Structure formats: structure tokens, C-alpha cells
mmCIF file of C-alpha atoms in Angstrom:
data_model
loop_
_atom_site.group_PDB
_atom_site.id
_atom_site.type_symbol
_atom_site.label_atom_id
_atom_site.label_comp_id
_atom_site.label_asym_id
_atom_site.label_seq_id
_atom_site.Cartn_x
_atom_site.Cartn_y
_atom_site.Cartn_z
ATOM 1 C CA UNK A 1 110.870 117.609 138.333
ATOM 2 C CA UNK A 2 108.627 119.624 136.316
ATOM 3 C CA UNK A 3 108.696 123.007 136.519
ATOM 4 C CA UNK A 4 105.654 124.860 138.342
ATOM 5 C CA UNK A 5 105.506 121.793 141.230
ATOM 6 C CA UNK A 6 105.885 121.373 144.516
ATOM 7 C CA UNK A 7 109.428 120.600 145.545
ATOM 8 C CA UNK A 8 108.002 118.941 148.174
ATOM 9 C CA UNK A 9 104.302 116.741 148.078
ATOM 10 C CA UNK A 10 102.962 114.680 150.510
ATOM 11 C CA UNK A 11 100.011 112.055 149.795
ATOM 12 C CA UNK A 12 98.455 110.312 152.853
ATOM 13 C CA UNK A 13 102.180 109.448 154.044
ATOM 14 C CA UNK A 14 101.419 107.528 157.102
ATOM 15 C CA UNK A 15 103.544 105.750 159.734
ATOM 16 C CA UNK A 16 102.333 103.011 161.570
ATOM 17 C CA UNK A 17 104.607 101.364 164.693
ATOM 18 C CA UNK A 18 102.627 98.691 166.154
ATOM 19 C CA UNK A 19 99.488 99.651 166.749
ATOM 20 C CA UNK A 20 100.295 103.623 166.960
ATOM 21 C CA UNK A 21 99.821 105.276 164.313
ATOM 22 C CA UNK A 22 102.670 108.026 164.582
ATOM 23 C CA UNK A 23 101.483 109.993 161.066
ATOM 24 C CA UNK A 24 98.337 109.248 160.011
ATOM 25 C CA UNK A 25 97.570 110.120 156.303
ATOM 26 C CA UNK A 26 99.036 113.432 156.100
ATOM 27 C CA UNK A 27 98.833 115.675 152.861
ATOM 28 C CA UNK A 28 100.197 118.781 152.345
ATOM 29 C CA UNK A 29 102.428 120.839 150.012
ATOM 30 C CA UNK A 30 105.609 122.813 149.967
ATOM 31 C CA UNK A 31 107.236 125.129 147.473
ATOM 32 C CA UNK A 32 110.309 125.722 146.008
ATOM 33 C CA UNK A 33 112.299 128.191 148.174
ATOM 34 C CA UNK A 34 109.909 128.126 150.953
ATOM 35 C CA UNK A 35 110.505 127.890 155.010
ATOM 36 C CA UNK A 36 108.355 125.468 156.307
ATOM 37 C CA UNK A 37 107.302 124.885 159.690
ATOM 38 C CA UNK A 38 106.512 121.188 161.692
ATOM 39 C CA UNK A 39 105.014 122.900 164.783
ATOM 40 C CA UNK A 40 103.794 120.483 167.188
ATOM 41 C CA UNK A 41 104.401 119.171 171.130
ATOM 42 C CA UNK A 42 106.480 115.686 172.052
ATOM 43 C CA UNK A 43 104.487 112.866 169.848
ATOM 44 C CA UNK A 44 103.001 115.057 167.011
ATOM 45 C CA UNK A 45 104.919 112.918 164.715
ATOM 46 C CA UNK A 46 107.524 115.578 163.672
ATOM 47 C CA UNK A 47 110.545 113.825 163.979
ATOM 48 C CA UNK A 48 108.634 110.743 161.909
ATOM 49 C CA UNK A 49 107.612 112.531 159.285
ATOM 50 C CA UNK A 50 110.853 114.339 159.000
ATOM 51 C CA UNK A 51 112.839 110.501 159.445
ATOM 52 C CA UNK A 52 110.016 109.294 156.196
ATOM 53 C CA UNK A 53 111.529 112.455 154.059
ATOM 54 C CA UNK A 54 114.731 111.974 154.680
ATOM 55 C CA UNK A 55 114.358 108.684 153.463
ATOM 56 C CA UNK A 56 115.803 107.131 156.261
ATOM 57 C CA UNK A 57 112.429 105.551 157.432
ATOM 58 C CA UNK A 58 110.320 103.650 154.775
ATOM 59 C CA UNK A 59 106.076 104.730 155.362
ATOM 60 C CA UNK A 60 103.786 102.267 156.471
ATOM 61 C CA UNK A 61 101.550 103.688 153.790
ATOM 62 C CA UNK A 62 101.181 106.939 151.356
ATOM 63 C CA UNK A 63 104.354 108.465 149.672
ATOM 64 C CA UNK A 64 106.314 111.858 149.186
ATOM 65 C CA UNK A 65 107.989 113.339 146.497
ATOM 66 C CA UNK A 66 111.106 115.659 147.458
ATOM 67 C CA UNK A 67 112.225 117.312 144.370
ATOM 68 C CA UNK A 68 110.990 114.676 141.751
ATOM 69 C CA UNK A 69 112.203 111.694 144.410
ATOM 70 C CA UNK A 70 109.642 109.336 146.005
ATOM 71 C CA UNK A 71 110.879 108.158 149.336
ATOM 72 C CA UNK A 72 108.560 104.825 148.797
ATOM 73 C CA UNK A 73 110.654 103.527 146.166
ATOM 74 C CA UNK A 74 113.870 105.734 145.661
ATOM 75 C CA UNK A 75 115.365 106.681 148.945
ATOM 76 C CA UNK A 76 118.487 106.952 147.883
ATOM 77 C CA UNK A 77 117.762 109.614 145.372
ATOM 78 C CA UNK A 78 115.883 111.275 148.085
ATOM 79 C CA UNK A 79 119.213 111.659 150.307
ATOM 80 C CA UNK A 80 121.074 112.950 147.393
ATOM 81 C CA UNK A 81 118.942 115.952 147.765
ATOM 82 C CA UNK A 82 118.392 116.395 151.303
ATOM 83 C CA UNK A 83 120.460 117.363 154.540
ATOM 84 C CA UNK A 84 118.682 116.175 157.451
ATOM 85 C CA UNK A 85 119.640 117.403 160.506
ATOM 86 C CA UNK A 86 118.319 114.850 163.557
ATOM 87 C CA UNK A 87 117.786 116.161 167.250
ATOM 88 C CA UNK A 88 121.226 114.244 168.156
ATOM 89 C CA UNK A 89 123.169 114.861 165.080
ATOM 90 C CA UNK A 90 126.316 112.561 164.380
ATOM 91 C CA UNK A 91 128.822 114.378 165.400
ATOM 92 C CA UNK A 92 132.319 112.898 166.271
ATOM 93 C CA UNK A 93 133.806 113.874 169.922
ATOM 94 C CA UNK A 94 137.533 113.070 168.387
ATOM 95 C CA UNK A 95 137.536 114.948 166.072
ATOM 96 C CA UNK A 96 137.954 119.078 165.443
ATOM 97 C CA UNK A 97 135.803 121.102 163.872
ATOM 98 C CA UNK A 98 137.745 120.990 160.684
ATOM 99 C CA UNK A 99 137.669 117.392 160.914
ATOM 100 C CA UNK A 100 134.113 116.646 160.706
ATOM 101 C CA UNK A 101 133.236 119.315 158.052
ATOM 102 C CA UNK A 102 136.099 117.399 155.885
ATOM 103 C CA UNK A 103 134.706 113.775 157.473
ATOM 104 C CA UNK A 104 131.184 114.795 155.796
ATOM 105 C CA UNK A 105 132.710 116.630 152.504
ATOM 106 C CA UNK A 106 134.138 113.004 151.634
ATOM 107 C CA UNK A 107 130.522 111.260 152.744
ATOM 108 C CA UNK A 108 128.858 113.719 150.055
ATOM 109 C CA UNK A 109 131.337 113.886 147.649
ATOM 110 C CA UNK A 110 132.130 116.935 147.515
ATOM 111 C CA UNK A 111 134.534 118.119 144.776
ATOM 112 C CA UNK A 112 138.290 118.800 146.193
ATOM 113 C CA UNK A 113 137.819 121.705 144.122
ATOM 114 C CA UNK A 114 135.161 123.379 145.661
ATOM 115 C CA UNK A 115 135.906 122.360 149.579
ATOM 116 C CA UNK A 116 137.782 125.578 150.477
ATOM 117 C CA UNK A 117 135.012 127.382 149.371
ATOM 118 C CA UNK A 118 132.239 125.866 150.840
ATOM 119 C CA UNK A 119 133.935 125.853 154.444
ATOM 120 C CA UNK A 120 134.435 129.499 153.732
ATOM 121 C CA UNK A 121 131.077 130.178 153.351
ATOM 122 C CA UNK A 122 130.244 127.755 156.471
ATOM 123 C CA UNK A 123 132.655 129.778 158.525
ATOM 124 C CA UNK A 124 131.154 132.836 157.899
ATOM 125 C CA UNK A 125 127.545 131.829 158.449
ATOM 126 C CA UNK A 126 128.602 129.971 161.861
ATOM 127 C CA UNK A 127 131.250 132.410 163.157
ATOM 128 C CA UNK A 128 133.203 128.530 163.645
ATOM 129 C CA UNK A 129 136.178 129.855 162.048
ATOM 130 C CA UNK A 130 138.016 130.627 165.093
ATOM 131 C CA UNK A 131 137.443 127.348 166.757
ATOM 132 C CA UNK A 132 138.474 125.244 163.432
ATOM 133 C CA UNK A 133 141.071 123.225 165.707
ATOM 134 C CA UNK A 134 139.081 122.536 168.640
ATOM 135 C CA UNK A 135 137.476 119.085 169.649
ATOM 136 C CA UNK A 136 133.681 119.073 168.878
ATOM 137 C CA UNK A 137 133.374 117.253 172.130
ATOM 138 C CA UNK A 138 134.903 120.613 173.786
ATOM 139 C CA UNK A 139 132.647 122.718 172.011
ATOM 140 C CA UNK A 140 129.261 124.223 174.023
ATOM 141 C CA UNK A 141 125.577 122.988 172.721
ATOM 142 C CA UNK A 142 124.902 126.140 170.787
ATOM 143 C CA UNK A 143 128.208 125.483 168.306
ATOM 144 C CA UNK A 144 127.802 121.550 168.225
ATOM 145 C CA UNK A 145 124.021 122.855 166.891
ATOM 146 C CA UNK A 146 126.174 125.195 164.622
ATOM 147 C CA UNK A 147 128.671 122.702 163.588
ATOM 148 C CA UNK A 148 126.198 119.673 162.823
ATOM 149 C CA UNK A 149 124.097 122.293 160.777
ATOM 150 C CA UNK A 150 127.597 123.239 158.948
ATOM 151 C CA UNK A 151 127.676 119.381 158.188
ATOM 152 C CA UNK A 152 124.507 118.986 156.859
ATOM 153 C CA UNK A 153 125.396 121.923 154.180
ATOM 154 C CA UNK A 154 128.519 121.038 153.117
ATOM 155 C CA UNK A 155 127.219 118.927 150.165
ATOM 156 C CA UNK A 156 124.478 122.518 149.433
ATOM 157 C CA UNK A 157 121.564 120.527 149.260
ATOM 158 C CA UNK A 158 118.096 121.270 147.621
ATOM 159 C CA UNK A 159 115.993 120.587 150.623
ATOM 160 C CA UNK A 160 117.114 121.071 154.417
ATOM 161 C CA UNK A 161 115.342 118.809 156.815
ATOM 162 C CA UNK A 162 115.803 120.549 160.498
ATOM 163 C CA UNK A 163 114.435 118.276 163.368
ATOM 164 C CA UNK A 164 114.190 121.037 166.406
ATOM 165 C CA UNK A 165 117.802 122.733 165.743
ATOM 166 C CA UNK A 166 117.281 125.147 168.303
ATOM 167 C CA UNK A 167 116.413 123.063 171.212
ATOM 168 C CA UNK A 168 118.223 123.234 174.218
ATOM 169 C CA UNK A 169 121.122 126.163 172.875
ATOM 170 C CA UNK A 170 121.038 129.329 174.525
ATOM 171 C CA UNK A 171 119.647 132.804 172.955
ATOM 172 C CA UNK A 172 122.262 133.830 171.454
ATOM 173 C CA UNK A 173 123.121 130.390 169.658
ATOM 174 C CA UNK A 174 119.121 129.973 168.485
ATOM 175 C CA UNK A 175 119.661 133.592 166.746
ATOM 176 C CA UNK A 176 122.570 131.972 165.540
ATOM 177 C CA UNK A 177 121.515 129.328 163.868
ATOM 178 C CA UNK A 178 118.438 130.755 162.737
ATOM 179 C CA UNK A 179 120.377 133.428 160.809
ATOM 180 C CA UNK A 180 121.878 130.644 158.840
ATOM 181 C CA UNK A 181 118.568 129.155 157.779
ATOM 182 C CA UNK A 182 117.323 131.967 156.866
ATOM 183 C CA UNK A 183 120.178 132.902 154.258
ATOM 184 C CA UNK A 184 120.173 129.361 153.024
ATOM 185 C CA UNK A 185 116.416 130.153 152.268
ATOM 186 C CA UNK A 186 117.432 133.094 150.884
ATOM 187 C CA UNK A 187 120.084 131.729 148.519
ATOM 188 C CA UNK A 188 117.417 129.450 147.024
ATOM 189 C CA UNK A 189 117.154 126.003 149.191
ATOM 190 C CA UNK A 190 113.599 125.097 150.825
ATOM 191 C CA UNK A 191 113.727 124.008 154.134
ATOM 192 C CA UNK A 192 111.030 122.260 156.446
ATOM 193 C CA UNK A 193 112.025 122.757 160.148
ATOM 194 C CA UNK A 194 110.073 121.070 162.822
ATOM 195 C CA UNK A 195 109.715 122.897 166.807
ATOM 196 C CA UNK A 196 107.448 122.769 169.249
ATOM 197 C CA UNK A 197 107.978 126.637 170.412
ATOM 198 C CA UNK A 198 105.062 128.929 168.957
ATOM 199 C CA UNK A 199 107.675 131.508 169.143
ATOM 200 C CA UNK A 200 110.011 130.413 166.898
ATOM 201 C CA UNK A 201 106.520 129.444 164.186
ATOM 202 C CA UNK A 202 106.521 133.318 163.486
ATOM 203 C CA UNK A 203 109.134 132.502 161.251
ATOM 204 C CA UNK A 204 108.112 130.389 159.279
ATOM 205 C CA UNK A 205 106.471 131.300 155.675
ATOM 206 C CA UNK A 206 104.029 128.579 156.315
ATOM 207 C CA UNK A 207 103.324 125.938 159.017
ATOM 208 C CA UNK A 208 101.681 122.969 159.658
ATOM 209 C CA UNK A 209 99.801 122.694 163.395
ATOM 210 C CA UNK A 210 100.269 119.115 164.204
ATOM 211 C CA UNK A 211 98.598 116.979 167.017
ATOM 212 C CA UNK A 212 98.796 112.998 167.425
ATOM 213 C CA UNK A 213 100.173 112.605 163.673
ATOM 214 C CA UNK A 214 97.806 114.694 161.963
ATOM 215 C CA UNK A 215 97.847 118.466 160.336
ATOM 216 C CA UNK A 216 94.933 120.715 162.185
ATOM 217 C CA UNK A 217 95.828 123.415 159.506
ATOM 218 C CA UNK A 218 97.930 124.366 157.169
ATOM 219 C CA UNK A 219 98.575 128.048 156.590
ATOM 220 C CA UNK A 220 100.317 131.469 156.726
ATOM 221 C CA UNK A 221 100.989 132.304 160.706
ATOM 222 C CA UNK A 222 99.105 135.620 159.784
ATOM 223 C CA UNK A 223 96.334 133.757 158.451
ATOM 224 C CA UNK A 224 96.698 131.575 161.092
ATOM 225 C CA UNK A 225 95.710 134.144 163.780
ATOM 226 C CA UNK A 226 92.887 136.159 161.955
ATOM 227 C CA UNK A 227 91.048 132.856 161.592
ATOM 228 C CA UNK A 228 91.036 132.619 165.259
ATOM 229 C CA UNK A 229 86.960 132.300 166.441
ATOM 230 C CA UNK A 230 86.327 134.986 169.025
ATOM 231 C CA UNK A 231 87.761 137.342 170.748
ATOM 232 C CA UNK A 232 91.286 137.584 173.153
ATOM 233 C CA UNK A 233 91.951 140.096 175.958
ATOM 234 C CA UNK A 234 94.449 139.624 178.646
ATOM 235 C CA UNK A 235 93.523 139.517 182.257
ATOM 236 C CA UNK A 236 95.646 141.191 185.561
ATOM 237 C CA UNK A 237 94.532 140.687 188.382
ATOM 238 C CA UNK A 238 95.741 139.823 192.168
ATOM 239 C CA UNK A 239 95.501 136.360 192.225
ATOM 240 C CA UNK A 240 95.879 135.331 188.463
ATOM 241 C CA UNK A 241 95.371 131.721 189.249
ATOM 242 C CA UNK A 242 92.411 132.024 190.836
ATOM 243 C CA UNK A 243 91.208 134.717 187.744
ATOM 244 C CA UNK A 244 92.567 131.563 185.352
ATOM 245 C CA UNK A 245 89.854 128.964 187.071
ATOM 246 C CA UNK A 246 87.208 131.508 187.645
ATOM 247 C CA UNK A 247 87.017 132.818 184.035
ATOM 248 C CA UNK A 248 87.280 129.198 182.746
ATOM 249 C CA UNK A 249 83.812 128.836 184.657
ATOM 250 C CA UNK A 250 82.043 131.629 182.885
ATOM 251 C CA UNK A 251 79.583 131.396 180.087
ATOM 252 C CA UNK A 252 81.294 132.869 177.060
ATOM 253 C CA UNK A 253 84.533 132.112 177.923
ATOM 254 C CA UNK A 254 86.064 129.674 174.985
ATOM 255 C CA UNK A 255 89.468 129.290 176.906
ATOM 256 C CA UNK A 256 91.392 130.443 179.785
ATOM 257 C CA UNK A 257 95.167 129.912 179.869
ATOM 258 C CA UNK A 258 97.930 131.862 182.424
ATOM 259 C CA UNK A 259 101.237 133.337 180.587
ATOM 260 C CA UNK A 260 102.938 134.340 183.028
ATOM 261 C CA UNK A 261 101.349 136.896 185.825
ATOM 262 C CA UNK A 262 98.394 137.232 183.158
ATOM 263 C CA UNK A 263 95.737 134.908 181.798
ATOM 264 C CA UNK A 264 94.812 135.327 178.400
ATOM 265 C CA UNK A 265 91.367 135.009 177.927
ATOM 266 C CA UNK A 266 89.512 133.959 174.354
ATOM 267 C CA UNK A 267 85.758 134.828 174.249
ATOM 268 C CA UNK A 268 83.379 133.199 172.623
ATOM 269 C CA UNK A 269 81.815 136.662 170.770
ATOM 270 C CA UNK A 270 84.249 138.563 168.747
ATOM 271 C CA UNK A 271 81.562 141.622 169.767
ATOM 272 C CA UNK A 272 81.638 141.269 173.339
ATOM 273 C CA UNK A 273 82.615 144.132 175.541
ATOM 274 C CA UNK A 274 85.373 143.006 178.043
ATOM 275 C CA UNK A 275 84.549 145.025 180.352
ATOM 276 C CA UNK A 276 81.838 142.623 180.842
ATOM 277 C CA UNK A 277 84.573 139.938 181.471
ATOM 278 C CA UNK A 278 85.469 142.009 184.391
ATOM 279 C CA UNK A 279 82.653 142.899 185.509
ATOM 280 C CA UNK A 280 82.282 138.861 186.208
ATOM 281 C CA UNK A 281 85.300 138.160 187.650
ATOM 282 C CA UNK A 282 84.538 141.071 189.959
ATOM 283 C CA UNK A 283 81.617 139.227 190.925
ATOM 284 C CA UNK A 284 83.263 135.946 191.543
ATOM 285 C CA UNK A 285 85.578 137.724 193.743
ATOM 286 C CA UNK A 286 88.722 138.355 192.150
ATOM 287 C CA UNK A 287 90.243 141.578 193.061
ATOM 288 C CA UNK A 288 92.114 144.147 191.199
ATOM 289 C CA UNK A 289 91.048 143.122 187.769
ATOM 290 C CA UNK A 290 92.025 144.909 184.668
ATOM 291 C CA UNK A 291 91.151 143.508 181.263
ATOM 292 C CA UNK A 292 92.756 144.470 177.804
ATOM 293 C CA UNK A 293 92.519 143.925 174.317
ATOM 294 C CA UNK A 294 95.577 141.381 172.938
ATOM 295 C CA UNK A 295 96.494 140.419 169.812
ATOM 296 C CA UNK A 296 95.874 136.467 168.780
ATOM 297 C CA UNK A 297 98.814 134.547 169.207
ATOM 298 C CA UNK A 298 99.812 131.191 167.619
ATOM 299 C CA UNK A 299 99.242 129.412 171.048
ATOM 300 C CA UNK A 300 95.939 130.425 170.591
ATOM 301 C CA UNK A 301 95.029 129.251 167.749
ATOM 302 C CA UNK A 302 96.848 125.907 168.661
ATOM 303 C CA UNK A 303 95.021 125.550 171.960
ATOM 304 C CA UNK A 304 91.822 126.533 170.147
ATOM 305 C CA UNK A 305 92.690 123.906 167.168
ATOM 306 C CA UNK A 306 93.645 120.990 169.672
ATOM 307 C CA UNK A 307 90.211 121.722 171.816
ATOM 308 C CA UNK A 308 88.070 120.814 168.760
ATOM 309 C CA UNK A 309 90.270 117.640 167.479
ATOM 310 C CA UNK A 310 89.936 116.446 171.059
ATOM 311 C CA UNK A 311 85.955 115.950 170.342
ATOM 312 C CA UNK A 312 87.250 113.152 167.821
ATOM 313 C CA UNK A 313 89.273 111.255 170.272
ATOM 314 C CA UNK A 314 87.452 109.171 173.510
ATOM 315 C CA UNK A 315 90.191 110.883 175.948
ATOM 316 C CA UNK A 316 91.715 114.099 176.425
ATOM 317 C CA UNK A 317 95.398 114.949 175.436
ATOM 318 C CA UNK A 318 97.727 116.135 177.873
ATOM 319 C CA UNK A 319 100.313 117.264 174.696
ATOM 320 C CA UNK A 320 101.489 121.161 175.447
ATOM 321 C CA UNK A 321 103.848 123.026 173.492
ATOM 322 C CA UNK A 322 106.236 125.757 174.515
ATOM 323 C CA UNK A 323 105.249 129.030 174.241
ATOM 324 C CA UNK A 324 108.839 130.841 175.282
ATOM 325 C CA UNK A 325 112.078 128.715 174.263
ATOM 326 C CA UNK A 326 113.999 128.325 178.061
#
């Protein structure tokens, strides 16, 4: 790998199954030491494209290099670089915690010499230390999460491949394990991490906003939200589901969507005065309306992006993603 690349290219990597097209020609970049995001709903093709760069799933067409490894023709060197974490990782119920960290030392080879230090650091990045003994069948979704993200590291790979490692694990456990990305990063691995909560895409240095196999962008999240077209305000009001349908109705209004007992409301004008927005609903008959100012979010600028690759396709999508993690 020369120096001054990408650690990680991709080059019109597609995945066909059947007659879906799961990833479909997708290009993009990703730098050495860099936390990359896969943000996308249920059949965005992140688990796909995260399966083609682990090497564990050949492309239909297109390639990608992961530190000077193509996954077309050299899988194998690919894995010898990676840790990819899957949604269900292979964990084994029998055995302690202890057990599987020393079950996946001897899959990666890891030097005898170096094992007690490696599981130290693990330990102290997953706070697993006290539970060393205990069946990883016994052990609550947050730790397995911890544990089969221990797993992955043991071997200290290059390039962490993270398919959702948050999802389903409580607050507490997504801190967690976000903590321990983030100091990976930190100590010089790059890592592309694929969720569909716009929360958790704050994170990242860069994303990619995927819908139905393809990248709508590819930025900064900052950058992200300033090139949102228009303006947002949020909307209270008494009935916010009936101020939801009536300001979808109005001229001007680019898109109406509720979050919680508000709607947040993108207009079409950056310029325009929101008063005038409530001035409308007013008229429609919505009662106690207040309108504010509100800062662009991610979902935003995902619902905007998705609205205008619908025009491409003959029906709509039905594909949401989650703005709050449960």
C-alpha cells in the first residue's frame, strides 16, 4: 500500500442476488485512521457491502481495495486485515468469557507472547474483567455486544468492519461500546461502522447516506446539514398530527415530519418568515400554534435526500430510519 492512499477504495462494487441488485455500483473513499459511517434503513445494502469487504462475500461486479487487498481476487489477504463484526456475531454459549477471547486468539494467531496483554487492554476497554469466568450465554446483550467486539480485536486489526454494534443493547452498553471504537480510532485503526440511527451518524468523521444500494452523498455530518435546501422550524401546536397533515398541504412547505409532540417543518425558502407558516396553519384551523427556528438535523437531510432519489424510481419507498436508538 502506497503511502498517501486510501486505506480503503471502492470502484462500482456491486452486488447482485437474483434480480435485486443489493449494491449497485458504489464508489467512495476512506482514509487511514478515519471513522466511517454506513447510515441507512433495513435494505440499504449495509450489511452487503460490509459482507463484500470483509471478504466473506465475492461482488457480482466492481472491486475494493482494503489496505492494498482486493476482495475480487485476494480475500484472504483481505481478512488478515480486517475484524468484522456481523449483527449476530459467533459467539459460543459454552464457553466463558475467557474462553472465547482465547478461542479467537488461536483463530488469529496471536502470539502466546503477547495474549496477556492484549486481553488486558480488552478488559479495560470493556469493563469484562470481572465477568472473565462467566458463560457468554449468561451474559446480557450489551456485554455479548462487548465481548464479540473484544473478539474481533484480539488479533488488532488495520480495519474494523462494525455491522450495527449497537443495536438492540441498552444506553449504557451503546456508550459502552462506542467508547471502545472510538479509542481504537484513536490508537490508529480505521473503522467503517454501518447504523441506521441518525443519532448515532453524529459520530462519525464521515458518512455515507445510503438508500436501495446506492450512496445519496458522501460527506462530513456538518457539511451534511448546511447543504440542506431551505429552511427548518419546529411546529407546537394542540393537535400536532393534524398540524403534520395540514402543513404538508401548504405551498412552500418541502416536508412535514412529527418528532415527537412537534413536527418539524422544512420550507422551501431559506428567507421565509415563519411566522408566515403560522399564520397558515392558523388559518387551516390548528390551534395553539407556535413556530421556531431549529437547527438541520441528519434526518433531514436524509428525508430530503431520499424524496429526490424517489423521482428515479416508478414507486415510492416505504424505507425509514431511526431517529432515537429505543
Amino acid at each position: 500500500m502506497a503511502a498517501g492512499e486510501p486505506m480503503i477504495r471502492l470502484d462500482r462494487l456491486t452486488r447482485r442476488f437474483g434480480e435485486r441488485t443489493a449494491v449497485d455500483a458504489l464508489s467512495l473513499e476512506v482514509e487511514r485512521g478515519e471513522l466511517f459511517g454506513l447510515v441507512g434503513p433495513d435494505g440499504a445494502g449495509k450489511t452487503t457491502i460490509l459482507r463484500m469487504l470483509a471478504g466473506v462475500l465475492p461482488p457480482s461486479d466492481g472491486d475494493a481495495v482494503l489496505a492494498g487487498a482486493a476482495v475480487a481476487s485476494d480475500p484472504e489477504a483481505v481478512k488478515r486485515r480486517t475484524a468484522y463484526m456481523s449483527q449476530r456475531f459467533g459467539l459460543y454459549a459454552d464457553l466463558t468469557v475467557i474462553e472465547n477471547l482465547g478461542f479467537y486468539a488461536d483463530l488469529y494467531r496471536v502470539p502466546r507472547s503477547e495474549l496477556k496483554a492484549r486481553l488486558a487492554r480488552l478488559f479495560e476497554f470493556s469493563g469484562l474483567e470481572p465477568f472473565r469466568d462467566r458463560l457468554a450465554g449468561k451474559l446480557s446483550g450489551g456485554m455479548k455486544q462487548k465481548l464479540g467486539l473484544s473478539c474481533a480485536l484480539i488479533h488488532q486489526p488495520e480495519i474494523l468492519l462494525l455491522d450495527e454494534p449497537t443495536f438492540g443493547v441498552d444506553p449504557v452498553s451503546r456508550r459502552d461500546l462506542w467508547l471502545i471504537v472510538h479509542r481504537m480510532v484513536a490508537d490508529g485503526a480505521t473503522a467503517v461502522v454501518a447504523t441506521a440511527y441518525l443519532d448515532e451518524a453524529e459520530r462519525f468523521d464521515r458518512l455515507a447516506l445510503l438508500h436501495r444500494g446506492r450512496a445519496l452523498a458522501v460527506d462530513t455530518p456538518r457539511s451534511l446539514r448546511a447543504g440542506l435546501d431551505g429552511r427548518v422550524v419546529e411546529v407546537a401546536a394542540g393537535d400536532p398530527r393534524r398540524a403534520r397533515e395540514a402543513a404538508r398541504g401548504l405551498d412552500g412547505v418541502a416536508q412535514a415530519v412529527a418528532f415527537g409532540d412537534r413536527v418539524r417543518v422544512v420550507l422551501d425558502d431559506a428567507d421565509r418568515d415563519p411566522g408566515s407558516l403560522a399564520e397558515a396553519l392558523a388559518a387551516e384551523g390548528i390551534e395553539g400554534v407556535r413556530v421556531r427556528p431549529a437547527a438541520a438535523s441528519l434526518e433531514d437531510v436524509f428525508i430530503q435526500r431520499v424524496a429526490a432519489a424517489e423521482a428515479d424510481y416508478e414507486t415510492p419507498s416505504e424505507a425509514t430510519v431511526h431517529a432515537e436508538a429505543p
